[in-house]
Amino acid sequence: MLNYNNPSLTLISSEVRPGAVRWRSPSNIALVKYWGKHGVQLPRNPSVSFTLDGAATDTTLSYSVREAPGEGVEVALYLDGELNKGFTDRTQIFMEKLLPIYPFLKQLSFKIKTSNSFPHSAGIASSASGMSALALCLVSLEEELFEPFKDRAEFNAKASYLARLGSGSACRSIYGGAAVWGTLASLKSSSDEFAVPVTESLHRVFQDYHDDILLISKSEKSVSSRAGHGLMEGNPYASARYAQATRRTDEMLTVLREGNIERFGEILESEALTLHALMMSSHPPYVLIRPNTLAVIERIHQYRADTGMPLYFTLDAGPNLHLLYPNSVAAEVKQFIREQLLYFCEDKMYLADRVGKGPERLEVSEQDLAS
Ligand code: 2P0
């Protein structure tokens, strides 16, 4: 097990000037799903995802020396310019969990300004982009206040580790292209504790793959992912599922290397349906897909049968569909979406996204530096 605990990371308060760091970090879509966890946010099975481009969180972490050092972490989080109590509490709990790793967090006072590129009420989970952006800010802060990392890989591994503690799927967002989280015998660098990139072995066809997100419902879902992961512990199919996901992550890596888009699509769709079948077979059972989710799935299957177009779907833990397809068929597929699928979306909304290059460190404004 990795041990990042470091009691020596404390500051001489009189030497610290106020400052800020800022990162933009994207969301990701799992191709093989993480569903079930144990211990301290450790996955029951390996997963692999594409990192997205457009759907992202922009986070600025400003800090100054805390006037009256206390036990916990002093933080206020502003979402789209407004103080958000729920996110402040969640962030405080997360940062307090990190105190053994970063004891200096209780010597500072933090103000976090965050915003998402996608509409707040779009029913899209923001935990992957949000927690990865925050983790990247914290690791950059460590570099500013202490020593630089030996290399980029070390920086990223630590950011991915911290992001995982905030939200499991967030650890995969640290890298552009594709990332694997969870120990896989065939991938030496892989770990349950952080994600690793598999971007260099990504076939050309996947490097600019599209992911259009159809917003079937923007309502908050009835069962959180946290509760969903928990229900896997009593699921009668759990052990068979974990074994299947391990085999599939392995095979998906071959597929991603070789560019086999048909096999890619088969695994992708089966993963989506398996995820939701696991929810339906949990105790108590629950259903997150909606009638319009199924209506769109039927139309995609019909479209594929009629045209042979390599258009496949996947689902997150919710009713919205991610439609994945190669850039070479983008014009035809977008026409199909507009003409036949938007009808099933709430307010006819969809987000056109694609595989992205990963997080980006941004300049901070003068105003953020001063606050
Ligand atoms: C995934 N999902 O692999 C799976 C598939 C959703 C469907 O991980 O409790 O927000 O914070 O670790 O990462 C969503 O759950 O859960 C998720 P926590 P997370 O992307």
Coordinates of C-alpha atoms and ligand atoms in Angstrom, one line a residue:
M1 CA 0.0 0.0 0.0
L2 CA 1.1 3.5 -0.8
N3 CA 1.6 5.7 2.2
Y4 CA 1.6 9.4 1.6
N5 CA 1.2 10.3 5.3
N6 CA 3.8 13.0 6.0
P7 CA 3.8 14.8 9.4
S8 CA 6.7 17.0 8.2
L9 CA 4.5 18.9 5.8
T10 CA 3.8 21.8 8.1
L11 CA 4.4 25.5 7.5
I12 CA 6.1 28.3 9.3
S13 CA 3.1 30.6 9.2
S14 CA 5.0 33.9 9.2
E15 CA 6.6 32.9 5.9
V16 CA 3.5 32.1 3.9
R17 CA 2.0 34.7 1.6
P18 CA -1.6 34.4 0.3
G19 CA -1.8 32.7 -3.1
A20 CA -4.0 30.7 -5.4
V21 CA -3.9 27.7 -7.8
R22 CA -6.4 26.9 -10.5
W23 CA -7.2 23.8 -12.5
R24 CA -9.7 22.8 -15.1
S25 CA -10.4 19.1 -15.0
P26 CA -12.8 17.1 -17.1
S27 CA -15.4 14.4 -16.4
N28 CA -14.9 10.9 -17.7
I29 CA -17.2 8.1 -19.0
A30 CA -16.5 4.6 -17.8
L31 CA -16.3 2.0 -20.6
V32 CA -16.0 -0.8 -18.1
K33 CA -17.7 0.2 -14.9
Y34 CA -16.6 0.6 -11.3
W35 CA -19.5 -0.6 -9.2
G36 CA -18.7 -1.8 -5.7
K37 CA -16.1 -0.7 -3.3
H38 CA -14.5 -1.6 0.0
G39 CA -12.1 -0.3 2.6
V40 CA -11.0 3.3 2.0
Q41 CA -12.5 3.9 -1.5
L42 CA -10.9 0.9 -3.0
P43 CA -12.6 -0.6 -6.1
R44 CA -14.0 -4.2 -6.2
N45 CA -12.9 -4.4 -9.8
P46 CA -10.8 -2.6 -12.4
S47 CA -12.4 -0.1 -14.7
V48 CA -11.4 1.9 -17.8
S49 CA -12.7 5.2 -19.0
F50 CA -12.4 7.8 -21.7
T51 CA -11.7 11.3 -20.4
L52 CA -14.0 13.9 -21.8
D53 CA -13.2 17.3 -23.2
G54 CA -16.1 19.7 -22.8
A55 CA -17.7 18.6 -19.6
A56 CA -15.3 20.0 -17.0
T57 CA -15.0 21.8 -13.7
D58 CA -12.9 25.0 -13.3
T59 CA -11.7 25.3 -9.7
T60 CA -9.6 28.1 -8.0
L61 CA -8.2 27.3 -4.6
S62 CA -7.2 30.5 -2.8
Y63 CA -5.4 30.3 0.5
S64 CA -4.0 32.5 3.3
V65 CA -2.6 31.9 6.7
R66 CA -5.4 31.1 9.2
E67 CA -5.8 33.7 11.9
A68 CA -6.6 31.3 14.7
P69 CA -5.4 27.8 13.8
G70 CA -7.9 25.2 14.9
E71 CA -8.4 21.5 14.6
G72 CA -10.4 21.1 11.4
V73 CA -10.0 22.7 8.0
E74 CA -11.3 26.2 7.3
V75 CA -12.9 26.3 3.9
A76 CA -15.7 28.0 2.1
L77 CA -16.8 26.8 -1.4
Y78 CA -18.5 29.1 -3.9
L79 CA -20.3 27.4 -6.8
D80 CA -20.9 29.8 -9.7
G81 CA -20.2 32.7 -7.4
E82 CA -22.5 31.7 -4.6
L83 CA -21.6 30.2 -1.2
N84 CA -22.7 26.6 -1.3
K85 CA -23.3 25.0 2.1
G86 CA -23.6 21.4 0.8
F87 CA -20.4 21.4 -1.2
T88 CA -18.6 23.3 1.5
D89 CA -19.4 20.6 4.0
R90 CA -18.5 17.8 1.6
T91 CA -15.2 19.5 0.8
Q92 CA -14.4 20.2 4.4
I93 CA -14.9 16.5 5.2
F94 CA -12.7 15.5 2.3
M95 CA -9.9 17.9 3.2
E96 CA -10.0 16.8 6.9
K97 CA -9.5 13.2 5.7
L98 CA -6.3 14.4 4.0
L99 CA -4.8 15.9 7.2
P100 CA -2.4 12.9 7.8
I101 CA -1.1 13.5 4.3
Y102 CA -1.3 17.3 4.4
P103 CA -1.1 18.5 8.0
F104 CA -0.6 22.0 6.7
L105 CA -4.2 22.2 5.6
K106 CA -5.3 23.2 9.1
Q107 CA -2.8 26.1 9.2
L108 CA -4.4 27.8 6.2
S109 CA -7.8 29.3 5.4
F110 CA -9.3 28.3 2.0
K111 CA -11.7 29.8 -0.4
I112 CA -12.7 27.7 -3.3
K113 CA -14.4 29.1 -6.4
T114 CA -15.8 26.4 -8.7
S115 CA -17.9 26.2 -11.8
N116 CA -18.9 23.5 -14.2
S117 CA -19.0 23.9 -18.0
F118 CA -22.2 22.0 -18.2
P119 CA -25.5 23.3 -16.8
H120 CA -25.9 22.9 -13.1
S121 CA -29.2 21.1 -13.4
A122 CA -28.3 18.9 -16.3
G123 CA -28.4 15.7 -14.3
I124 CA -24.7 15.1 -15.0
A125 CA -22.6 13.9 -12.1
S126 CA -19.9 16.5 -11.4
S127 CA -18.0 14.5 -8.7
A128 CA -15.4 13.2 -11.2
S129 CA -14.5 16.6 -12.6
G130 CA -15.0 18.4 -9.3
M131 CA -12.9 16.1 -7.1
S132 CA -10.2 15.7 -9.7
A133 CA -9.9 19.5 -10.1
L134 CA -9.7 20.0 -6.3
A135 CA -7.1 17.2 -6.0
L136 CA -5.0 18.8 -8.7
C137 CA -5.2 22.1 -6.9
L138 CA -4.0 20.5 -3.7
V139 CA -1.1 18.8 -5.2
S140 CA -0.1 22.0 -7.0
L141 CA -0.4 23.8 -3.6
E142 CA 1.9 21.2 -2.1
E143 CA 4.4 22.0 -4.9
E144 CA 4.2 25.7 -4.3
L145 CA 4.6 25.5 -0.5
F146 CA 7.1 22.6 -0.3
E147 CA 9.1 20.8 -3.0
P148 CA 8.4 20.2 -6.7
F149 CA 7.7 16.5 -7.6
K150 CA 10.4 14.5 -9.3
D151 CA 8.4 14.2 -12.5
R152 CA 4.9 14.6 -13.9
A153 CA 4.1 10.9 -13.4
E154 CA 4.6 11.3 -9.7
F155 CA 2.5 14.4 -9.5
N156 CA -0.3 12.7 -11.4
A157 CA -0.2 9.6 -9.3
K158 CA -0.6 11.6 -6.1
A159 CA -3.4 13.8 -7.6
S160 CA -5.2 10.6 -8.7
Y161 CA -4.8 9.0 -5.3
L162 CA -6.2 12.1 -3.6
A163 CA -9.0 12.4 -6.2
R164 CA -9.9 8.8 -5.5
L165 CA -10.4 9.5 -1.8
G166 CA -12.9 12.3 -2.8
S167 CA -14.8 10.2 -5.3
G168 CA -13.7 6.9 -6.8
S169 CA -14.3 7.7 -10.5
A170 CA -12.5 11.0 -10.1
C171 CA -9.1 9.3 -10.0
R172 CA -9.5 8.4 -13.7
S173 CA -10.0 12.1 -14.8
I174 CA -6.3 13.0 -14.1
Y175 CA -5.2 11.8 -17.5
G176 CA -6.3 12.6 -21.0
G177 CA -7.4 9.9 -23.5
A178 CA -8.1 6.8 -21.5
A179 CA -7.3 5.7 -17.9
V180 CA -7.4 2.4 -16.0
W181 CA -8.2 2.3 -12.2
G182 CA -7.7 -1.0 -10.4
T183 CA -5.1 -3.7 -10.3
L184 CA -4.9 -5.7 -13.6
A185 CA -2.4 -8.5 -14.0
S186 CA -1.7 -7.5 -17.6
L187 CA -0.9 -3.9 -16.7
K188 CA 2.1 -3.7 -14.5
S189 CA 1.7 0.0 -13.5
S190 CA -2.0 -0.5 -12.5
S191 CA -3.2 0.0 -8.9
D192 CA -6.3 0.0 -6.8
E193 CA -5.1 3.2 -5.2
F194 CA -4.8 5.5 -8.2
A195 CA -5.5 5.4 -11.9
V196 CA -2.9 5.2 -14.7
P197 CA -3.1 6.5 -18.2
V198 CA -3.4 4.1 -21.2
T199 CA -3.4 7.0 -23.6
E200 CA -0.2 6.1 -25.5
S201 CA -1.6 2.8 -26.6
L202 CA -4.9 4.3 -27.7
H203 CA -5.6 3.5 -31.4
R204 CA -6.0 6.5 -33.6
V205 CA -9.7 5.9 -34.2
F206 CA -10.4 6.4 -30.4
Q207 CA -8.3 9.5 -30.0
D208 CA -11.0 11.8 -31.4
Y209 CA -14.0 9.6 -30.5
H210 CA -17.3 11.4 -29.9
D211 CA -19.5 11.1 -26.8
D212 CA -22.8 12.9 -27.2
I213 CA -24.7 13.0 -23.9
L214 CA -28.5 12.8 -24.2
L215 CA -30.2 14.4 -21.2
I216 CA -33.2 12.1 -20.7
S217 CA -33.9 13.6 -17.3
K218 CA -32.4 16.4 -15.4
S219 CA -33.9 15.4 -12.1
E220 CA -31.7 14.4 -9.2
K221 CA -31.5 10.6 -9.1
S222 CA -33.4 8.7 -6.3
V223 CA -30.4 6.6 -5.2
S224 CA -26.9 8.1 -4.9
S225 CA -23.8 6.3 -6.3
R226 CA -22.5 6.0 -2.8
A227 CA -25.6 4.1 -1.8
G228 CA -25.5 2.1 -5.0
H229 CA -21.9 1.0 -4.4
G230 CA -22.9 0.0 -0.8
L231 CA -25.8 -2.2 -2.1
M232 CA -23.3 -4.3 -4.1
E233 CA -22.1 -5.8 -0.9
G234 CA -25.3 -7.8 -0.6
N235 CA -25.9 -8.4 -4.3
P236 CA -26.1 -12.1 -5.2
Y237 CA -24.3 -11.6 -8.5
A238 CA -21.4 -9.5 -7.0
S239 CA -18.6 -12.0 -7.3
A240 CA -19.4 -13.0 -10.8
R241 CA -19.7 -9.4 -11.7
Y242 CA -16.3 -8.5 -10.3
A243 CA -14.7 -11.4 -12.3
Q244 CA -16.5 -10.3 -15.4
A245 CA -15.4 -6.7 -15.1
T246 CA -11.8 -7.8 -14.6
R247 CA -11.9 -9.8 -17.8
R248 CA -13.6 -7.0 -19.7
T249 CA -11.2 -4.3 -18.6
D250 CA -8.4 -6.6 -19.9
E251 CA -10.2 -7.2 -23.2
M252 CA -11.1 -3.5 -23.5
L253 CA -7.4 -2.6 -23.3
T254 CA -6.7 -4.8 -26.3
V255 CA -9.7 -3.4 -28.2
L256 CA -8.5 0.2 -27.5
R257 CA -5.1 -0.7 -28.8
E258 CA -6.3 -2.5 -31.9
G259 CA -9.1 -0.1 -32.8
N260 CA -11.8 -2.8 -33.0
I261 CA -14.9 -0.6 -32.8
E262 CA -17.5 -3.4 -33.1
R263 CA -16.1 -5.3 -30.1
F264 CA -15.7 -2.0 -28.3
G265 CA -19.4 -1.3 -28.8
E266 CA -20.5 -4.8 -27.7
I267 CA -18.6 -4.5 -24.4
L268 CA -19.7 -0.9 -24.0
E269 CA -23.5 -1.6 -24.3
S270 CA -23.3 -4.8 -22.2
E271 CA -21.5 -2.8 -19.4
A272 CA -24.2 -0.2 -19.4
L273 CA -27.0 -2.8 -19.2
T274 CA -25.1 -4.9 -16.6
L275 CA -24.6 -1.9 -14.4
H276 CA -28.4 -1.2 -14.4
A277 CA -29.2 -4.9 -14.0
L278 CA -27.0 -4.9 -10.8
M279 CA -29.1 -2.0 -9.5
M280 CA -32.3 -3.9 -10.3
S281 CA -31.0 -7.0 -8.6
S282 CA -29.9 -5.2 -5.4
H283 CA -31.8 -5.4 -2.2
P284 CA -33.8 -3.2 -2.1
P285 CA -34.0 -3.1 -5.9
Y286 CA -34.1 0.3 -7.7
V287 CA -34.4 1.5 -11.3
L288 CA -32.7 4.6 -12.6
I289 CA -33.4 4.3 -16.3
R290 CA -36.6 5.9 -17.6
P291 CA -39.0 4.8 -20.4
N292 CA -37.2 7.3 -22.7
T293 CA -33.9 5.7 -22.0
L294 CA -35.3 2.4 -23.4
A295 CA -36.9 4.2 -26.3
V296 CA -33.6 5.7 -27.3
I297 CA -31.8 2.3 -26.9
E298 CA -34.3 0.7 -29.2
R299 CA -33.8 3.4 -31.8
I300 CA -30.1 3.0 -31.7
H301 CA -30.3 -0.7 -32.2
Q302 CA -32.7 -0.2 -35.1
Y303 CA -30.4 2.5 -36.6
R304 CA -27.5 0.2 -36.4
A305 CA -29.4 -2.7 -38.0
D306 CA -30.6 -0.4 -40.8
T307 CA -27.4 1.5 -41.6
G308 CA -24.5 -0.5 -40.1
M309 CA -23.2 2.7 -38.4
P310 CA -20.9 2.0 -35.4
L311 CA -23.0 4.0 -33.0
Y312 CA -23.2 2.5 -29.5
F313 CA -24.5 3.8 -26.1
T314 CA -23.5 3.6 -22.5
L315 CA -25.0 4.7 -19.3
D316 CA -23.8 6.2 -16.0
A317 CA -25.6 5.6 -12.8
G318 CA -28.7 7.5 -14.1
P319 CA -31.1 7.7 -17.0
N320 CA -28.9 9.8 -19.4
L321 CA -27.3 8.1 -22.4
H322 CA -23.8 8.6 -23.7
L323 CA -23.6 8.0 -27.4
L324 CA -20.2 6.9 -28.6
Y325 CA -19.0 6.9 -32.3
P326 CA -16.0 7.6 -34.4
N327 CA -15.3 11.0 -35.9
S328 CA -15.6 9.5 -39.5
V329 CA -19.4 9.1 -39.1
A330 CA -20.1 12.2 -37.0
A331 CA -22.1 14.1 -39.6
E332 CA -24.6 11.2 -40.2
V333 CA -24.9 10.3 -36.5
K334 CA -25.5 13.9 -35.5
Q335 CA -28.3 14.1 -38.1
F336 CA -29.8 10.9 -36.6
I337 CA -29.6 12.3 -33.1
R338 CA -31.2 15.6 -34.1
E339 CA -34.0 14.0 -36.2
Q340 CA -34.9 11.0 -34.1
L341 CA -33.5 11.1 -30.6
L342 CA -33.8 14.7 -29.3
Y343 CA -37.5 14.2 -29.0
F344 CA -36.8 11.9 -26.0
C345 CA -34.6 14.3 -24.2
E346 CA -35.8 16.7 -21.5
D347 CA -36.0 20.2 -23.1
K348 CA -34.4 18.5 -26.2
M349 CA -31.1 18.9 -24.5
Y350 CA -27.9 17.1 -25.4
L351 CA -24.2 17.9 -24.9
A352 CA -21.8 17.1 -27.7
D353 CA -18.5 16.0 -26.2
R354 CA -15.5 13.9 -27.2
V355 CA -12.3 12.3 -25.9
G356 CA -10.2 15.0 -24.4
K357 CA -6.6 15.8 -23.5
G358 CA -7.0 15.8 -19.8
P359 CA -6.8 18.5 -17.1
E360 CA -5.2 21.8 -17.6
R361 CA -3.6 24.2 -15.1
L362 CA -4.9 27.7 -15.6
E363 CA -3.6 31.2 -14.7
V364 CA -5.2 32.7 -11.6
S365 CA -6.5 36.3 -11.7
E366 CA -5.0 39.1 -9.6
Q367 CA -8.3 39.2 -7.6
D368 CA -8.0 35.5 -6.6
L369 CA -4.4 36.1 -5.5
A370 CA -5.4 38.9 -3.3
S371 CA -8.4 37.2 -1.6
Ligands
2P0_1 C1 -17.9 4.6 -13.0 N1 -19.9 5.3 -11.6 O1 -17.1 3.7 -13.2 C2 -19.2 4.2 -12.3 C3 -20.2 3.7 -13.3 C4 -21.2 5.5 -12.2 C5 -21.5 4.4 -13.1 O2 -18.2 5.6 -10.3 O3 -18.8 6.8 -4.0 O4 -19.2 9.1 -7.8 O5 -17.7 8.8 -5.0 O6 -16.6 6.5 -5.2 O7 -17.3 7.6 -8.4 C6 -20.1 6.9 -9.8 O8 -19.7 6.8 -8.5 O9 -18.8 7.1 -6.4 C7 -19.3 5.9 -10.6 P1 -17.9 7.3 -5.1 P2 -18.6 7.7 -7.8 O10 -17.8 5.8 -13.4

